[in-house]
Amino acid sequence: MTRPKIGFITILTVILLAFLMSCSDKDKNSSDTEPNEPLPFQELYDQGIDRYLGTITPISSTTTGAVTEHTFSSVDGPVCFTGNEFSMFTRDGSSDNLLIFLQGGGFCSPVACAAIPTPIPLIPFGILSPSDSQNPTANYNVGYVPYCDGSSMMGDNEVDSDGDGVNDRFFKGIQNLSASFDVIFKKYPSPNKIVLAGNSAGGFAVHAALPLVRKLYPNTKIEIINDSGLGILDTGGMETLIEYWNASAFFPASCTECIGTDGNLTDYHKYQLNQDPNIRLAYISSKRDSTFAAITTGGAAAFETQLLEATSELNTAFPNRFGSLIADGNDHTFLLRRFDFEIGGVTVKDWLSQMLNEEESWESLSD
């Protein structure tokens, strides 16, 4: 049999193709071994803030209309700081967007404890109202996390507050938060957009919640609304609370300025905005918020000065991803009780509509 002749050009082409494929494989393997870009908040995950995600499930879920109450066992999991049973709520909407709302209710410190001892159920007021056609989140799916842990949803500690040898305060906020988020994620696994909002201690807690929400929803845009929980604290105040609640894991060890020398958390909020380019942050407050002015050295005037400094810093650093709505007076919280309150010529409701609809007119306003 006569073998077919293979031309020189054919041989050269085969060699060239083999060489190119070899180079392609080398490039591919090289890129595969290159270190990946760090995920937002990876340092916090390394510190263990996600340790309870995926570990706790409700013992019961009861549905009434569109609202479901999910109740947890208080034996070894989510619990109110007094030991009362903890439950959270979900509500089905008609859109692909998700509102996660964190209720407020006071702090417990080594000196005093002024916190709600039992969960407040989902009440359809303000930003939680499904019947207000002007509410920008009216048709959203809702995950509602009540507040009763006394630790701004960050604690993981038990304390003997009266010295009788028996622990009587249970700061389990991180378990309450993680268990609630697992329920929300199971119900609403792929929202188009997330609004993460809270008032008072719940406004304070949105920043603790953000890395956990990001862990569950790694690619979803998150709009953060902090209503009257802006982290204006006295020097040493946050460190005292962190130790008392055992909540240090929420603050990155590498961010030595996240708790300012003045006690404020402005740099902590800058850290979060720097970490995650897929978030925006809104502050809502009055200039002399009576609740926080009462615990600020120097009173209402000092609180106002520090508040305006914080909003100015964040506006300058993140002009396209930060906005503030600051009212005259001493009102505390707006999202539920004062949703139609006018500040700077715009109601709270309309200002948030501008934000969530991504209108160019959305900007920081003040009375």
mmCIF file with all atom_site columns, C-alpha atoms in Angstrom, residues 146-328:
data_model
loop_
_atom_site.group_PDB
_atom_site.id
_atom_site.type_symbol
_atom_site.label_atom_id
_atom_site.label_alt_id
_atom_site.label_comp_id
_atom_site.label_asym_id
_atom_site.label_entity_id
_atom_site.label_seq_id
_atom_site.pdbx_PDB_ins_code
_atom_site.Cartn_x
_atom_site.Cartn_y
_atom_site.Cartn_z
_atom_site.occupancy
_atom_site.B_iso_or_equiv
_atom_site.pdbx_formal_charge
_atom_site.auth_seq_id
_atom_site.auth_comp_id
_atom_site.auth_asym_id
_atom_site.auth_atom_id
_atom_site.pdbx_PDB_model_num
ATOM 1   C CA . PRO A 1 146 ? -37.507 42.189 65.737 1.00 0.00 ? 146 PRO A CA 1
ATOM 2   C CA . TYR A 1 147 ? -35.196 43.512 68.416 1.00 0.00 ? 147 TYR A CA 1
ATOM 3   C CA . CYS A 1 148 ? -34.981 42.073 71.925 1.00 0.00 ? 148 CYS A CA 1
ATOM 4   C CA . ASP A 1 149 ? -31.326 41.069 72.388 1.00 0.00 ? 149 ASP A CA 1
ATOM 5   C CA . GLY A 1 150 ? -30.037 44.283 73.988 1.00 0.00 ? 150 GLY A CA 1
ATOM 6   C CA . SER A 1 151 ? -26.795 44.084 71.989 1.00 0.00 ? 151 SER A CA 1
ATOM 7   C CA . SER A 1 152 ? -27.651 45.762 68.689 1.00 0.00 ? 152 SER A CA 1
ATOM 8   C CA . MET A 1 153 ? -27.879 42.276 67.151 1.00 0.00 ? 153 MET A CA 1
ATOM 9   C CA . MET A 1 154 ? -24.127 41.705 67.630 1.00 0.00 ? 154 MET A CA 1
ATOM 10  C CA . GLY A 1 155 ? -23.817 39.971 71.006 1.00 0.00 ? 155 GLY A CA 1
ATOM 11  C CA . ASP A 1 156 ? -22.675 36.418 71.736 1.00 0.00 ? 156 ASP A CA 1
ATOM 12  C CA . ASN A 1 157 ? -22.400 36.389 75.519 1.00 0.00 ? 157 ASN A CA 1
ATOM 13  C CA . GLU A 1 158 ? -24.151 35.511 78.782 1.00 0.00 ? 158 GLU A CA 1
ATOM 14  C CA . VAL A 1 159 ? -23.778 37.785 81.807 1.00 0.00 ? 159 VAL A CA 1
ATOM 15  C CA . ASP A 1 160 ? -24.536 37.595 85.512 1.00 0.00 ? 160 ASP A CA 1
ATOM 16  C CA . SER A 1 161 ? -25.814 41.151 85.956 1.00 0.00 ? 161 SER A CA 1
ATOM 17  C CA . ASP A 1 162 ? -26.721 40.981 89.656 1.00 0.00 ? 162 ASP A CA 1
ATOM 18  C CA . GLY A 1 163 ? -23.775 38.966 90.964 1.00 0.00 ? 163 GLY A CA 1
ATOM 19  C CA . ASP A 1 164 ? -25.792 36.010 92.275 1.00 0.00 ? 164 ASP A CA 1
ATOM 20  C CA . GLY A 1 165 ? -23.759 33.477 90.312 1.00 0.00 ? 165 GLY A CA 1
ATOM 21  C CA . VAL A 1 166 ? -26.474 32.843 87.704 1.00 0.00 ? 166 VAL A CA 1
ATOM 22  C CA . ASN A 1 167 ? -26.375 34.313 84.206 1.00 0.00 ? 167 ASN A CA 1
ATOM 23  C CA . ASP A 1 168 ? -29.479 36.414 83.649 1.00 0.00 ? 168 ASP A CA 1
ATOM 24  C CA . ARG A 1 169 ? -28.688 38.416 80.505 1.00 0.00 ? 169 ARG A CA 1
ATOM 25  C CA . PHE A 1 170 ? -28.351 36.574 77.214 1.00 0.00 ? 170 PHE A CA 1
ATOM 26  C CA . PHE A 1 171 ? -26.801 38.654 74.469 1.00 0.00 ? 171 PHE A CA 1
ATOM 27  C CA . LYS A 1 172 ? -27.443 36.383 71.487 1.00 0.00 ? 172 LYS A CA 1
ATOM 28  C CA . GLY A 1 173 ? -27.963 39.003 68.804 1.00 0.00 ? 173 GLY A CA 1
ATOM 29  C CA . ILE A 1 174 ? -25.638 37.350 66.289 1.00 0.00 ? 174 ILE A CA 1
ATOM 30  C CA . GLN A 1 175 ? -27.630 34.110 66.566 1.00 0.00 ? 175 GLN A CA 1
ATOM 31  C CA . ASN A 1 176 ? -30.944 35.956 66.242 1.00 0.00 ? 176 ASN A CA 1
ATOM 32  C CA . LEU A 1 177 ? -29.627 37.782 63.193 1.00 0.00 ? 177 LEU A CA 1
ATOM 33  C CA . SER A 1 178 ? -28.045 34.754 61.515 1.00 0.00 ? 178 SER A CA 1
ATOM 34  C CA . ALA A 1 179 ? -31.074 32.512 62.075 1.00 0.00 ? 179 ALA A CA 1
ATOM 35  C CA . SER A 1 180 ? -33.364 35.220 60.698 1.00 0.00 ? 180 SER A CA 1
ATOM 36  C CA . PHE A 1 181 ? -31.228 35.712 57.613 1.00 0.00 ? 181 PHE A CA 1
ATOM 37  C CA . ASP A 1 182 ? -31.213 31.980 56.912 1.00 0.00 ? 182 ASP A CA 1
ATOM 38  C CA . VAL A 1 183 ? -35.030 32.041 56.902 1.00 0.00 ? 183 VAL A CA 1
ATOM 39  C CA . ILE A 1 184 ? -35.076 35.095 54.644 1.00 0.00 ? 184 ILE A CA 1
ATOM 40  C CA . PHE A 1 185 ? -32.574 33.574 52.223 1.00 0.00 ? 185 PHE A CA 1
ATOM 41  C CA . LYS A 1 186 ? -34.521 30.317 52.007 1.00 0.00 ? 186 LYS A CA 1
ATOM 42  C CA . LYS A 1 187 ? -37.748 32.206 51.254 1.00 0.00 ? 187 LYS A CA 1
ATOM 43  C CA . TYR A 1 188 ? -36.255 34.807 48.907 1.00 0.00 ? 188 TYR A CA 1
ATOM 44  C CA . PRO A 1 189 ? -33.035 33.387 47.403 1.00 0.00 ? 189 PRO A CA 1
ATOM 45  C CA . SER A 1 190 ? -32.620 35.622 44.349 1.00 0.00 ? 190 SER A CA 1
ATOM 46  C CA . PRO A 1 191 ? -33.905 39.188 44.784 1.00 0.00 ? 191 PRO A CA 1
ATOM 47  C CA . ASN A 1 192 ? -33.219 41.789 42.157 1.00 0.00 ? 192 ASN A CA 1
ATOM 48  C CA . LYS A 1 193 ? -32.292 44.342 44.828 1.00 0.00 ? 193 LYS A CA 1
ATOM 49  C CA . ILE A 1 194 ? -32.060 44.388 48.625 1.00 0.00 ? 194 ILE A CA 1
ATOM 50  C CA . VAL A 1 195 ? -32.973 47.271 50.903 1.00 0.00 ? 195 VAL A CA 1
ATOM 51  C CA . LEU A 1 196 ? -31.353 46.754 54.311 1.00 0.00 ? 196 LEU A CA 1
ATOM 52  C CA . ALA A 1 197 ? -32.961 49.215 56.711 1.00 0.00 ? 197 ALA A CA 1
ATOM 53  C CA . GLY A 1 198 ? -33.307 49.706 60.441 1.00 0.00 ? 198 GLY A CA 1
ATOM 54  C CA . ASN A 1 199 ? -34.207 52.307 63.037 1.00 0.00 ? 199 ASN A CA 1
ATOM 55  C CA . SER A 1 200 ? -32.568 53.250 66.347 1.00 0.00 ? 200 SER A CA 1
ATOM 56  C CA . ALA A 1 201 ? -30.650 50.173 67.585 1.00 0.00 ? 201 ALA A CA 1
ATOM 57  C CA . GLY A 1 202 ? -31.779 48.501 64.358 1.00 0.00 ? 202 GLY A CA 1
ATOM 58  C CA . GLY A 1 203 ? -30.213 51.366 62.376 1.00 0.00 ? 203 GLY A CA 1
ATOM 59  C CA . PHE A 1 204 ? -27.038 50.794 64.347 1.00 0.00 ? 204 PHE A CA 1
ATOM 60  C CA . ALA A 1 205 ? -27.356 47.068 63.553 1.00 0.00 ? 205 ALA A CA 1
ATOM 61  C CA . VAL A 1 206 ? -27.595 47.363 59.765 1.00 0.00 ? 206 VAL A CA 1
ATOM 62  C CA . HIS A 1 207 ? -23.815 47.685 59.718 1.00 0.00 ? 207 HIS A CA 1
ATOM 63  C CA . ALA A 1 208 ? -23.388 44.467 61.682 1.00 0.00 ? 208 ALA A CA 1
ATOM 64  C CA . ALA A 1 209 ? -25.920 42.802 59.386 1.00 0.00 ? 209 ALA A CA 1
ATOM 65  C CA . LEU A 1 210 ? -24.380 43.961 56.106 1.00 0.00 ? 210 LEU A CA 1
ATOM 66  C CA . PRO A 1 211 ? -21.513 41.426 55.909 1.00 0.00 ? 211 PRO A CA 1
ATOM 67  C CA . LEU A 1 212 ? -23.915 38.563 56.698 1.00 0.00 ? 212 LEU A CA 1
ATOM 68  C CA . VAL A 1 213 ? -26.350 39.705 54.006 1.00 0.00 ? 213 VAL A CA 1
ATOM 69  C CA . ARG A 1 214 ? -23.465 40.022 51.561 1.00 0.00 ? 214 ARG A CA 1
ATOM 70  C CA . LYS A 1 215 ? -22.315 36.494 52.418 1.00 0.00 ? 215 LYS A CA 1
ATOM 71  C CA . LEU A 1 216 ? -25.733 35.095 51.497 1.00 0.00 ? 216 LEU A CA 1
ATOM 72  C CA . TYR A 1 217 ? -26.267 37.379 48.491 1.00 0.00 ? 217 TYR A CA 1
ATOM 73  C CA . PRO A 1 218 ? -22.774 37.915 47.026 1.00 0.00 ? 218 PRO A CA 1
ATOM 74  C CA . ASN A 1 219 ? -23.814 39.756 43.852 1.00 0.00 ? 219 ASN A CA 1
ATOM 75  C CA . THR A 1 220 ? -26.997 41.632 44.741 1.00 0.00 ? 220 THR A CA 1
ATOM 76  C CA . LYS A 1 221 ? -27.054 45.412 45.039 1.00 0.00 ? 221 LYS A CA 1
ATOM 77  C CA . ILE A 1 222 ? -27.739 46.483 48.631 1.00 0.00 ? 222 ILE A CA 1
ATOM 78  C CA . GLU A 1 223 ? -29.248 49.827 49.615 1.00 0.00 ? 223 GLU A CA 1
ATOM 79  C CA . ILE A 1 224 ? -28.573 50.552 53.311 1.00 0.00 ? 224 ILE A CA 1
ATOM 80  C CA . ILE A 1 225 ? -30.818 52.887 55.301 1.00 0.00 ? 225 ILE A CA 1
ATOM 81  C CA . ASN A 1 226 ? -29.653 53.797 58.805 1.00 0.00 ? 226 ASN A CA 1
ATOM 82  C CA . ASP A 1 227 ? -32.424 55.658 60.623 1.00 0.00 ? 227 ASP A CA 1
ATOM 83  C CA . SER A 1 228 ? -31.293 57.239 63.902 1.00 0.00 ? 228 SER A CA 1
ATOM 84  C CA . GLY A 1 229 ? -28.566 54.742 64.754 1.00 0.00 ? 229 GLY A CA 1
ATOM 85  C CA . LEU A 1 230 ? -25.562 56.529 63.282 1.00 0.00 ? 230 LEU A CA 1
ATOM 86  C CA . GLY A 1 231 ? -22.865 55.508 65.748 1.00 0.00 ? 231 GLY A CA 1
ATOM 87  C CA . ILE A 1 232 ? -22.275 58.830 67.522 1.00 0.00 ? 232 ILE A CA 1
ATOM 88  C CA . LEU A 1 233 ? -20.851 57.621 70.835 1.00 0.00 ? 233 LEU A CA 1
ATOM 89  C CA . ASP A 1 234 ? -18.603 58.907 73.582 1.00 0.00 ? 234 ASP A CA 1
ATOM 90  C CA . THR A 1 235 ? -14.923 57.960 73.687 1.00 0.00 ? 235 THR A CA 1
ATOM 91  C CA . GLY A 1 236 ? -14.560 54.419 75.004 1.00 0.00 ? 236 GLY A CA 1
ATOM 92  C CA . GLY A 1 237 ? -18.279 53.717 74.777 1.00 0.00 ? 237 GLY A CA 1
ATOM 93  C CA . MET A 1 238 ? -18.144 51.332 71.837 1.00 0.00 ? 238 MET A CA 1
ATOM 94  C CA . GLU A 1 239 ? -15.179 49.417 73.251 1.00 0.00 ? 239 GLU A CA 1
ATOM 95  C CA . THR A 1 240 ? -17.090 48.907 76.512 1.00 0.00 ? 240 THR A CA 1
ATOM 96  C CA . LEU A 1 241 ? -20.149 47.582 74.684 1.00 0.00 ? 241 LEU A CA 1
ATOM 97  C CA . ILE A 1 242 ? -18.077 45.301 72.440 1.00 0.00 ? 242 ILE A CA 1
ATOM 98  C CA . GLU A 1 243 ? -16.439 43.683 75.461 1.00 0.00 ? 243 GLU A CA 1
ATOM 99  C CA . TYR A 1 244 ? -19.723 43.371 77.357 1.00 0.00 ? 244 TYR A CA 1
ATOM 100 C CA . TRP A 1 245 ? -21.536 41.809 74.369 1.00 0.00 ? 245 TRP A CA 1
ATOM 101 C CA . ASN A 1 246 ? -18.535 39.812 73.083 1.00 0.00 ? 246 ASN A CA 1
ATOM 102 C CA . ALA A 1 247 ? -18.935 41.421 69.675 1.00 0.00 ? 247 ALA A CA 1
ATOM 103 C CA . SER A 1 248 ? -15.352 42.185 68.611 1.00 0.00 ? 248 SER A CA 1
ATOM 104 C CA . ALA A 1 249 ? -15.605 39.907 65.559 1.00 0.00 ? 249 ALA A CA 1
ATOM 105 C CA . PHE A 1 250 ? -17.757 42.529 63.800 1.00 0.00 ? 250 PHE A CA 1
ATOM 106 C CA . PHE A 1 251 ? -14.889 45.031 63.727 1.00 0.00 ? 251 PHE A CA 1
ATOM 107 C CA . PRO A 1 252 ? -11.929 44.180 61.456 1.00 0.00 ? 252 PRO A CA 1
ATOM 108 C CA . ALA A 1 253 ? -8.667  43.899 63.354 1.00 0.00 ? 253 ALA A CA 1
ATOM 109 C CA . SER A 1 254 ? -6.851  45.639 60.501 1.00 0.00 ? 254 SER A CA 1
ATOM 110 C CA . CYS A 1 255 ? -9.085  48.724 60.734 1.00 0.00 ? 255 CYS A CA 1
ATOM 111 C CA . THR A 1 256 ? -7.539  50.418 63.742 1.00 0.00 ? 256 THR A CA 1
ATOM 112 C CA . GLU A 1 257 ? -9.546  53.611 63.116 1.00 0.00 ? 257 GLU A CA 1
ATOM 113 C CA . CYS A 1 258 ? -12.979 51.997 62.629 1.00 0.00 ? 258 CYS A CA 1
ATOM 114 C CA . ILE A 1 259 ? -13.790 53.134 66.152 1.00 0.00 ? 259 ILE A CA 1
ATOM 115 C CA . GLY A 1 260 ? -12.610 56.734 66.226 1.00 0.00 ? 260 GLY A CA 1
ATOM 116 C CA . THR A 1 261 ? -10.693 58.330 69.053 1.00 0.00 ? 261 THR A CA 1
ATOM 117 C CA . ASP A 1 262 ? -13.851 60.381 69.601 1.00 0.00 ? 262 ASP A CA 1
ATOM 118 C CA . GLY A 1 263 ? -15.858 57.157 69.940 1.00 0.00 ? 263 GLY A CA 1
ATOM 119 C CA . ASN A 1 264 ? -17.732 57.560 66.662 1.00 0.00 ? 264 ASN A CA 1
ATOM 120 C CA . LEU A 1 265 ? -18.126 54.880 63.961 1.00 0.00 ? 265 LEU A CA 1
ATOM 121 C CA . THR A 1 266 ? -17.753 57.108 60.904 1.00 0.00 ? 266 THR A CA 1
ATOM 122 C CA . ASP A 1 267 ? -14.594 55.309 59.765 1.00 0.00 ? 267 ASP A CA 1
ATOM 123 C CA . TYR A 1 268 ? -16.335 51.953 60.250 1.00 0.00 ? 268 TYR A CA 1
ATOM 124 C CA . HIS A 1 269 ? -18.963 53.081 57.773 1.00 0.00 ? 269 HIS A CA 1
ATOM 125 C CA . LYS A 1 270 ? -16.216 54.295 55.417 1.00 0.00 ? 270 LYS A CA 1
ATOM 126 C CA . TYR A 1 271 ? -14.589 50.878 55.715 1.00 0.00 ? 271 TYR A CA 1
ATOM 127 C CA . GLN A 1 272 ? -17.808 49.175 54.617 1.00 0.00 ? 272 GLN A CA 1
ATOM 128 C CA . LEU A 1 273 ? -18.295 51.482 51.634 1.00 0.00 ? 273 LEU A CA 1
ATOM 129 C CA . ASN A 1 274 ? -14.671 50.931 50.609 1.00 0.00 ? 274 ASN A CA 1
ATOM 130 C CA . GLN A 1 275 ? -14.982 47.159 50.976 1.00 0.00 ? 275 GLN A CA 1
ATOM 131 C CA . ASP A 1 276 ? -18.122 46.765 48.908 1.00 0.00 ? 276 ASP A CA 1
ATOM 132 C CA . PRO A 1 277 ? -18.659 48.895 45.774 1.00 0.00 ? 277 PRO A CA 1
ATOM 133 C CA . ASN A 1 278 ? -22.117 47.354 45.284 1.00 0.00 ? 278 ASN A CA 1
ATOM 134 C CA . ILE A 1 279 ? -23.705 49.169 48.245 1.00 0.00 ? 279 ILE A CA 1
ATOM 135 C CA . ARG A 1 280 ? -25.057 52.642 48.952 1.00 0.00 ? 280 ARG A CA 1
ATOM 136 C CA . LEU A 1 281 ? -25.693 54.153 52.379 1.00 0.00 ? 281 LEU A CA 1
ATOM 137 C CA . ALA A 1 282 ? -28.306 56.622 53.618 1.00 0.00 ? 282 ALA A CA 1
ATOM 138 C CA . TYR A 1 283 ? -28.320 58.360 57.012 1.00 0.00 ? 283 TYR A CA 1
ATOM 139 C CA . ILE A 1 284 ? -31.558 59.759 58.477 1.00 0.00 ? 284 ILE A CA 1
ATOM 140 C CA . SER A 1 285 ? -31.491 61.701 61.742 1.00 0.00 ? 285 SER A CA 1
ATOM 141 C CA . SER A 1 286 ? -32.498 64.866 63.512 1.00 0.00 ? 286 SER A CA 1
ATOM 142 C CA . LYS A 1 287 ? -29.751 67.265 64.506 1.00 0.00 ? 287 LYS A CA 1
ATOM 143 C CA . ARG A 1 288 ? -30.418 66.888 68.229 1.00 0.00 ? 288 ARG A CA 1
ATOM 144 C CA . ASP A 1 289 ? -31.837 63.373 68.464 1.00 0.00 ? 289 ASP A CA 1
ATOM 145 C CA . SER A 1 290 ? -33.120 63.221 72.042 1.00 0.00 ? 290 SER A CA 1
ATOM 146 C CA . THR A 1 291 ? -32.226 59.561 72.573 1.00 0.00 ? 291 THR A CA 1
ATOM 147 C CA . PHE A 1 292 ? -28.568 59.865 71.648 1.00 0.00 ? 292 PHE A CA 1
ATOM 148 C CA . ALA A 1 293 ? -28.110 63.435 72.833 1.00 0.00 ? 293 ALA A CA 1
ATOM 149 C CA . ALA A 1 294 ? -29.017 62.186 76.316 1.00 0.00 ? 294 ALA A CA 1
ATOM 150 C CA . ILE A 1 295 ? -25.998 59.861 76.363 1.00 0.00 ? 295 ILE A CA 1
ATOM 151 C CA . THR A 1 296 ? -23.558 62.224 74.615 1.00 0.00 ? 296 THR A CA 1
ATOM 152 C CA . THR A 1 297 ? -21.119 64.227 76.709 1.00 0.00 ? 297 THR A CA 1
ATOM 153 C CA . GLY A 1 298 ? -22.002 67.841 75.971 1.00 0.00 ? 298 GLY A CA 1
ATOM 154 C CA . GLY A 1 299 ? -25.624 66.973 75.209 1.00 0.00 ? 299 GLY A CA 1
ATOM 155 C CA . ALA A 1 300 ? -27.611 67.972 72.137 1.00 0.00 ? 300 ALA A CA 1
ATOM 156 C CA . ALA A 1 301 ? -25.145 70.585 70.888 1.00 0.00 ? 301 ALA A CA 1
ATOM 157 C CA . ALA A 1 302 ? -22.233 68.140 70.970 1.00 0.00 ? 302 ALA A CA 1
ATOM 158 C CA . PHE A 1 303 ? -24.305 65.461 69.249 1.00 0.00 ? 303 PHE A CA 1
ATOM 159 C CA . GLU A 1 304 ? -25.257 67.893 66.469 1.00 0.00 ? 304 GLU A CA 1
ATOM 160 C CA . THR A 1 305 ? -21.650 68.935 65.884 1.00 0.00 ? 305 THR A CA 1
ATOM 161 C CA . GLN A 1 306 ? -20.451 65.331 65.619 1.00 0.00 ? 306 GLN A CA 1
ATOM 162 C CA . LEU A 1 307 ? -23.385 64.288 63.445 1.00 0.00 ? 307 LEU A CA 1
ATOM 163 C CA . LEU A 1 308 ? -22.765 67.052 60.908 1.00 0.00 ? 308 LEU A CA 1
ATOM 164 C CA . GLU A 1 309 ? -19.044 66.269 60.867 1.00 0.00 ? 309 GLU A CA 1
ATOM 165 C CA . ALA A 1 310 ? -19.783 62.600 60.150 1.00 0.00 ? 310 ALA A CA 1
ATOM 166 C CA . THR A 1 311 ? -22.217 63.315 57.316 1.00 0.00 ? 311 THR A CA 1
ATOM 167 C CA . SER A 1 312 ? -19.817 65.828 55.772 1.00 0.00 ? 312 SER A CA 1
ATOM 168 C CA . GLU A 1 313 ? -16.942 63.327 55.843 1.00 0.00 ? 313 GLU A CA 1
ATOM 169 C CA . LEU A 1 314 ? -19.015 60.593 54.213 1.00 0.00 ? 314 LEU A CA 1
ATOM 170 C CA . ASN A 1 315 ? -20.481 62.936 51.605 1.00 0.00 ? 315 ASN A CA 1
ATOM 171 C CA . THR A 1 316 ? -16.996 64.061 50.636 1.00 0.00 ? 316 THR A CA 1
ATOM 172 C CA . ALA A 1 317 ? -15.546 60.544 50.513 1.00 0.00 ? 317 ALA A CA 1
ATOM 173 C CA . PHE A 1 318 ? -18.488 58.891 48.709 1.00 0.00 ? 318 PHE A CA 1
ATOM 174 C CA . PRO A 1 319 ? -20.499 61.569 46.884 1.00 0.00 ? 319 PRO A CA 1
ATOM 175 C CA . ASN A 1 320 ? -22.249 59.033 44.656 1.00 0.00 ? 320 ASN A CA 1
ATOM 176 C CA . ARG A 1 321 ? -22.892 56.322 47.246 1.00 0.00 ? 321 ARG A CA 1
ATOM 177 C CA . PHE A 1 322 ? -23.810 58.219 50.389 1.00 0.00 ? 322 PHE A CA 1
ATOM 178 C CA . GLY A 1 323 ? -26.693 60.531 51.207 1.00 0.00 ? 323 GLY A CA 1
ATOM 179 C CA . SER A 1 324 ? -28.038 62.078 54.401 1.00 0.00 ? 324 SER A CA 1
ATOM 180 C CA . LEU A 1 325 ? -31.397 63.504 55.408 1.00 0.00 ? 325 LEU A CA 1
ATOM 181 C CA . ILE A 1 326 ? -30.999 65.629 58.545 1.00 0.00 ? 326 ILE A CA 1
ATOM 182 C CA . ALA A 1 327 ? -33.922 67.353 60.279 1.00 0.00 ? 327 ALA A CA 1
ATOM 183 C CA . ASP A 1 328 ? -34.006 70.196 62.763 1.00 0.00 ? 328 ASP A CA 1
#
